Amino acid sequence: MPDTSLYEEEHYPTPLQATWSEFRQRHVAVAGLGILIFFIIMAILGPLLTPFEPTTQHTDAVLIPPAWNDNGSILHILGTDALGRDMLTRLFYGTQITLFSSIITVLVALCFGVILGVIAGMSAGLRSSFINHVLDILMLTPTLLIAIIIMAMLGTGLTNAMLAIGLALIPRFVHVTRDFVRQEMSKDYILTAKLDGATSSALFIYNILPNMVERLIVQGTLAISIAILDISALGFLNLGAQSLMPELGVMIADALSTAYIAPWNILLPGLAIFLMVLSVNIVGDGLRSAHRNRMSH
């Protein structure tokens, strides 16, 4: 006997489902998401599929142009660099290092930024004033400049670069969290929870955080594009990843000496950085617009 329902229940989507529905209506944002997914798949599967190692030098195949050039070789589809290293392989590994290190950096910065933002938003008096003034000063300073200053104290290397950029990104998440917490603390449902005896930590975990997830996702997405640019810039300046590591910024720096005779060595990693940053920005802007439209309905 088929199941029958005595009541017609209307389905209400969750906030994330509603945001995703708004996001799908923006074709440019969906295209940006497709490009970003392509880079993620490329970063994961690329190093597993290539027959070469990123540091292997082929002395008999130096500065070979891409395969579509008359002097190109099918063995090196995107050509080789000045040391005979396969560019497609280095592009796979470079995308993996640059993209995943940026994501990890943003996730760590997000966690610390949310914690400090909650403290700033729920506190008052001298402690709140001190945090807010320091935050305002840091927000006016470019993240790359802050990262370079921190790198001068920590030393060079990709790990130190990630730590420096993460510290520079923390104020962004503190700012978003602080403003949101202050807005929510004055609302009726928070006052009701306080009257029921809820602690500050319980208020944040069960009442404020669920409503803030979407905003953190939007800000985290936009922060990834900043991290990609900063990690690449520090690698280019020889402050982040060093020359033996196939990072996209390092690849551009290594190719400067042969830019006129092998422009593809600069074009390919530069194009990868450009498309990654563009796709992340498009996705972040699409998420922000979708969130705004959902809140206005």
Coordinates of C-alpha atoms in Angstrom, one line a residue:
M1 CA 0.0 0.0 0.0
P2 CA 1.6 3.3 -1.0
D3 CA 2.5 5.8 1.7
T4 CA 0.1 8.7 1.9
S5 CA 0.6 12.0 3.7
L6 CA -2.3 13.6 5.5
Y7 CA -0.5 16.9 5.6
E8 CA 1.2 18.9 2.7
E9 CA 4.5 19.9 4.1
E10 CA 6.3 22.7 2.4
H11 CA 10.1 22.2 2.1
Y12 CA 12.2 25.1 3.4
P13 CA 15.9 24.9 2.3
T14 CA 18.7 25.4 4.7
P15 CA 20.6 28.7 4.6
L16 CA 23.5 27.0 2.7
Q17 CA 21.0 25.4 0.2
A18 CA 19.4 28.8 -0.3
T19 CA 22.8 30.4 -0.9
W20 CA 23.8 27.7 -3.3
S21 CA 20.5 28.2 -5.2
E22 CA 21.3 31.9 -5.6
F23 CA 24.9 31.1 -6.5
R24 CA 23.9 28.8 -9.4
Q25 CA 21.9 31.6 -11.0
R26 CA 25.1 33.4 -11.7
H27 CA 26.7 31.8 -14.8
V28 CA 30.0 33.7 -14.4
A29 CA 30.4 32.5 -10.8
V30 CA 29.6 28.9 -11.8
A31 CA 32.3 29.2 -14.6
G32 CA 34.8 30.5 -12.0
L33 CA 33.9 27.6 -9.7
G34 CA 34.6 25.2 -12.6
I35 CA 38.0 26.7 -13.2
L36 CA 38.8 26.5 -9.5
I37 CA 37.8 22.8 -9.4
F38 CA 39.9 22.2 -12.5
F39 CA 43.0 23.6 -10.7
I40 CA 42.2 21.6 -7.6
I41 CA 42.0 18.3 -9.6
M42 CA 45.1 19.3 -11.5
A43 CA 47.0 19.9 -8.2
I44 CA 45.9 16.5 -6.8
L45 CA 46.1 14.2 -9.9
G46 CA 48.7 16.0 -12.0
P47 CA 51.8 14.9 -10.0
L48 CA 50.5 11.3 -10.0
L49 CA 50.1 11.2 -13.8
T50 CA 53.3 12.9 -15.0
P51 CA 56.2 10.5 -15.9
F52 CA 58.8 13.1 -14.8
E53 CA 60.0 14.6 -11.5
P54 CA 59.9 18.4 -11.1
T55 CA 63.7 18.6 -10.4
T56 CA 64.9 16.1 -13.0
Q57 CA 67.2 17.9 -15.5
H58 CA 67.3 16.7 -19.1
T59 CA 70.6 18.0 -20.5
D60 CA 69.7 17.0 -24.0
A61 CA 66.4 18.8 -23.9
V62 CA 67.1 22.4 -22.8
L63 CA 64.7 25.2 -23.6
I64 CA 62.5 23.0 -25.9
P65 CA 59.4 25.0 -26.9
P66 CA 55.9 23.6 -26.4
A67 CA 54.7 20.7 -28.5
W68 CA 52.6 22.9 -30.8
N69 CA 55.7 24.7 -31.9
D70 CA 57.6 23.4 -35.0
N71 CA 60.7 22.7 -32.8
G72 CA 58.6 21.3 -29.9
S73 CA 58.6 17.7 -28.7
I74 CA 55.6 15.5 -27.7
L75 CA 57.6 14.2 -24.8
H76 CA 57.5 17.7 -23.2
I77 CA 54.1 19.1 -24.1
L78 CA 54.7 22.5 -22.5
G79 CA 58.4 22.5 -23.2
T80 CA 61.3 22.7 -20.8
D81 CA 63.2 25.4 -18.9
A82 CA 66.8 26.5 -19.0
L83 CA 67.9 23.3 -17.0
G84 CA 65.9 20.9 -19.1
R85 CA 63.1 20.4 -16.5
D86 CA 59.7 19.5 -17.9
M87 CA 57.4 22.5 -17.6
L88 CA 54.1 20.6 -17.4
T89 CA 55.4 18.6 -14.5
R90 CA 56.6 21.7 -12.7
L91 CA 53.3 23.4 -13.4
F92 CA 51.5 20.5 -11.8
Y93 CA 53.7 20.6 -8.7
G94 CA 53.7 24.4 -8.6
T95 CA 49.9 24.6 -8.7
Q96 CA 49.8 22.0 -5.9
I97 CA 52.3 23.9 -3.7
T98 CA 50.9 27.4 -4.3
L99 CA 47.2 26.5 -4.1
F100 CA 47.2 24.1 -1.1
S101 CA 49.7 26.2 0.9
S102 CA 47.3 29.1 0.4
I103 CA 44.3 27.1 1.5
I104 CA 46.1 25.8 4.6
T105 CA 47.3 29.3 5.5
V106 CA 43.8 30.8 5.2
L107 CA 42.3 28.0 7.3
V108 CA 44.8 28.6 10.1
A109 CA 44.3 32.3 9.9
L110 CA 40.5 31.9 10.0
C111 CA 40.6 29.8 13.2
F112 CA 42.8 32.2 15.1
G113 CA 40.9 35.2 13.6
V114 CA 37.6 33.9 14.8
I115 CA 38.8 33.2 18.3
L116 CA 40.3 36.8 18.6
G117 CA 37.2 38.3 16.9
V118 CA 34.9 36.6 19.5
I119 CA 37.0 37.9 22.3
A120 CA 36.9 41.4 20.8
G121 CA 33.2 41.3 20.1
M122 CA 32.1 40.0 23.5
S123 CA 34.5 42.0 25.6
A124 CA 34.3 45.7 26.7
G125 CA 36.5 48.3 28.3
L126 CA 40.3 48.6 27.9
R127 CA 40.8 45.1 26.4
S128 CA 38.2 45.7 23.7
S129 CA 39.5 49.1 22.9
F130 CA 43.1 47.8 22.6
I131 CA 42.2 45.0 20.3
N132 CA 40.1 47.3 18.1
H133 CA 42.8 49.9 17.7
V134 CA 45.5 47.4 16.9
L135 CA 43.1 45.8 14.4
D136 CA 42.3 49.1 12.7
I137 CA 46.1 49.8 12.2
L138 CA 46.7 46.3 10.8
M139 CA 43.7 46.5 8.4
L140 CA 45.2 49.7 6.9
T141 CA 48.5 47.9 6.1
P142 CA 48.9 45.7 3.0
T143 CA 49.2 42.0 3.9
L144 CA 52.2 41.6 1.7
L145 CA 54.1 44.4 3.5
I146 CA 53.2 42.8 6.9
A147 CA 54.3 39.4 5.6
I148 CA 57.7 40.8 4.4
I149 CA 58.3 42.4 7.8
I150 CA 57.5 39.2 9.5
M151 CA 59.7 37.3 7.1
A152 CA 62.6 39.6 8.0
M153 CA 62.4 38.3 11.5
L154 CA 61.6 34.6 10.8
G155 CA 63.9 34.0 7.8
T156 CA 63.2 32.6 4.3
G157 CA 61.3 29.4 3.4
L158 CA 57.8 28.4 2.4
T159 CA 56.8 27.4 6.0
N160 CA 57.8 30.8 7.3
A161 CA 56.1 32.5 4.3
M162 CA 52.8 30.7 5.2
L163 CA 53.2 31.7 8.8
A164 CA 53.8 35.3 7.9
I165 CA 50.9 35.5 5.5
G166 CA 48.7 33.8 8.0
L167 CA 49.5 36.3 10.6
A168 CA 48.9 39.1 8.1
L169 CA 45.4 37.7 7.2
I170 CA 44.2 37.2 10.8
P171 CA 43.0 40.8 11.2
R172 CA 40.6 40.4 8.3
F173 CA 38.8 37.5 10.1
V174 CA 39.0 39.3 13.4
H175 CA 37.3 42.3 11.9
V176 CA 34.5 40.2 10.3
T177 CA 33.9 38.2 13.4
R178 CA 34.0 41.1 15.8
D179 CA 31.4 43.1 13.8
F180 CA 29.1 40.1 13.4
V181 CA 29.3 39.1 17.1
R182 CA 28.5 42.7 18.2
Q183 CA 25.5 42.8 16.0
E184 CA 24.2 39.5 17.2
M185 CA 24.8 40.2 20.9
S186 CA 22.1 42.8 20.9
K187 CA 19.4 40.6 19.3
D188 CA 16.5 39.1 21.2
Y189 CA 17.5 35.5 20.7
I190 CA 20.9 36.1 22.3
L191 CA 19.3 38.0 25.2
T192 CA 16.9 35.0 25.7
A193 CA 19.7 32.6 25.8
K194 CA 21.5 34.7 28.3
L195 CA 18.4 34.7 30.6
D196 CA 18.4 30.9 30.3
G197 CA 21.9 30.9 31.8
A198 CA 24.0 30.3 28.6
T199 CA 27.7 31.0 28.9
S200 CA 29.7 33.1 26.5
S201 CA 31.2 30.0 24.8
A202 CA 27.8 28.3 24.5
L203 CA 26.3 31.5 23.0
F204 CA 29.0 31.5 20.3
I205 CA 29.0 27.8 19.5
Y206 CA 25.3 27.2 19.5
N207 CA 23.8 30.6 18.6
I208 CA 26.3 32.9 16.8
L209 CA 28.6 30.5 14.9
P210 CA 25.9 28.7 12.8
N211 CA 24.7 32.1 11.6
M212 CA 28.2 33.2 10.7
V213 CA 29.4 30.2 8.7
E214 CA 28.3 31.7 5.3
R215 CA 30.1 35.0 6.0
L216 CA 33.3 33.2 7.0
I217 CA 33.1 31.1 3.8
V218 CA 32.8 34.2 1.7
Q219 CA 35.7 36.0 3.5
G220 CA 37.8 32.8 3.4
T221 CA 37.4 32.4 -0.3
L222 CA 38.5 36.0 -1.0
A223 CA 41.4 35.6 1.4
I224 CA 42.7 32.6 -0.6
S225 CA 43.2 34.8 -3.6
I226 CA 45.3 37.2 -1.4
A227 CA 47.3 34.2 -0.1
I228 CA 48.0 32.9 -3.6
L229 CA 49.3 36.3 -4.7
D230 CA 51.4 36.8 -1.6
I231 CA 53.0 33.3 -1.6
S232 CA 53.8 33.7 -5.2
A233 CA 55.2 37.2 -4.6
L234 CA 57.4 36.0 -1.7
G235 CA 58.6 33.1 -3.9
F236 CA 59.5 35.5 -6.7
L237 CA 61.4 37.7 -4.3
N238 CA 63.3 34.6 -3.0
L239 CA 61.8 35.1 0.5
G240 CA 59.3 32.2 0.4
A241 CA 59.8 29.0 -1.4
Q242 CA 63.5 28.6 -2.6
S243 CA 64.7 27.9 -6.1
L244 CA 64.8 24.1 -5.8
M245 CA 61.1 24.0 -5.1
P246 CA 58.7 24.1 -8.1
E247 CA 56.5 26.9 -6.7
L248 CA 54.8 29.2 -9.3
G249 CA 56.4 32.4 -8.1
V250 CA 59.9 30.7 -8.0
M251 CA 59.3 29.4 -11.6
I252 CA 58.7 33.0 -12.8
A253 CA 61.9 34.2 -11.0
D254 CA 64.0 31.4 -12.5
A255 CA 62.7 32.1 -16.0
L256 CA 63.6 35.8 -16.0
S257 CA 67.1 35.1 -17.4
T258 CA 65.6 33.4 -20.5
A259 CA 62.5 35.5 -20.9
Y260 CA 63.4 36.6 -24.4
I261 CA 64.3 33.2 -25.9
A262 CA 61.8 31.1 -23.8
P263 CA 58.8 33.3 -22.9
W264 CA 56.6 30.2 -22.2
N265 CA 58.6 29.7 -19.0
I266 CA 57.1 32.9 -17.6
L267 CA 53.8 32.8 -19.4
L268 CA 52.7 29.4 -18.1
P269 CA 53.1 29.9 -14.4
G270 CA 52.0 33.5 -14.7
L271 CA 48.8 32.4 -16.5
A272 CA 48.2 29.7 -13.8
I273 CA 48.5 32.3 -11.0
F274 CA 46.2 34.7 -12.9
L275 CA 43.5 32.1 -13.6
M276 CA 43.6 30.8 -10.0
V277 CA 43.3 34.3 -8.5
L278 CA 40.6 35.3 -11.0
S279 CA 38.5 32.1 -10.4
V280 CA 38.8 32.5 -6.6
N281 CA 37.7 36.1 -6.7
I282 CA 34.8 35.3 -9.0
V283 CA 33.6 32.5 -6.7
G284 CA 34.0 34.8 -3.6
D285 CA 32.1 37.6 -5.3
G286 CA 29.4 35.2 -6.4
L287 CA 29.1 33.8 -2.8
R288 CA 28.9 37.3 -1.4
S289 CA 26.2 38.4 -3.9
A290 CA 24.3 35.1 -3.2
H291 CA 24.5 35.6 0.5
R292 CA 23.3 39.3 0.2
N293 CA 20.3 38.3 -2.0
R294 CA 19.4 35.5 0.4
M295 CA 19.4 37.8 3.4
S296 CA 17.3 40.4 1.5
H297 CA 14.5 37.9 0.7

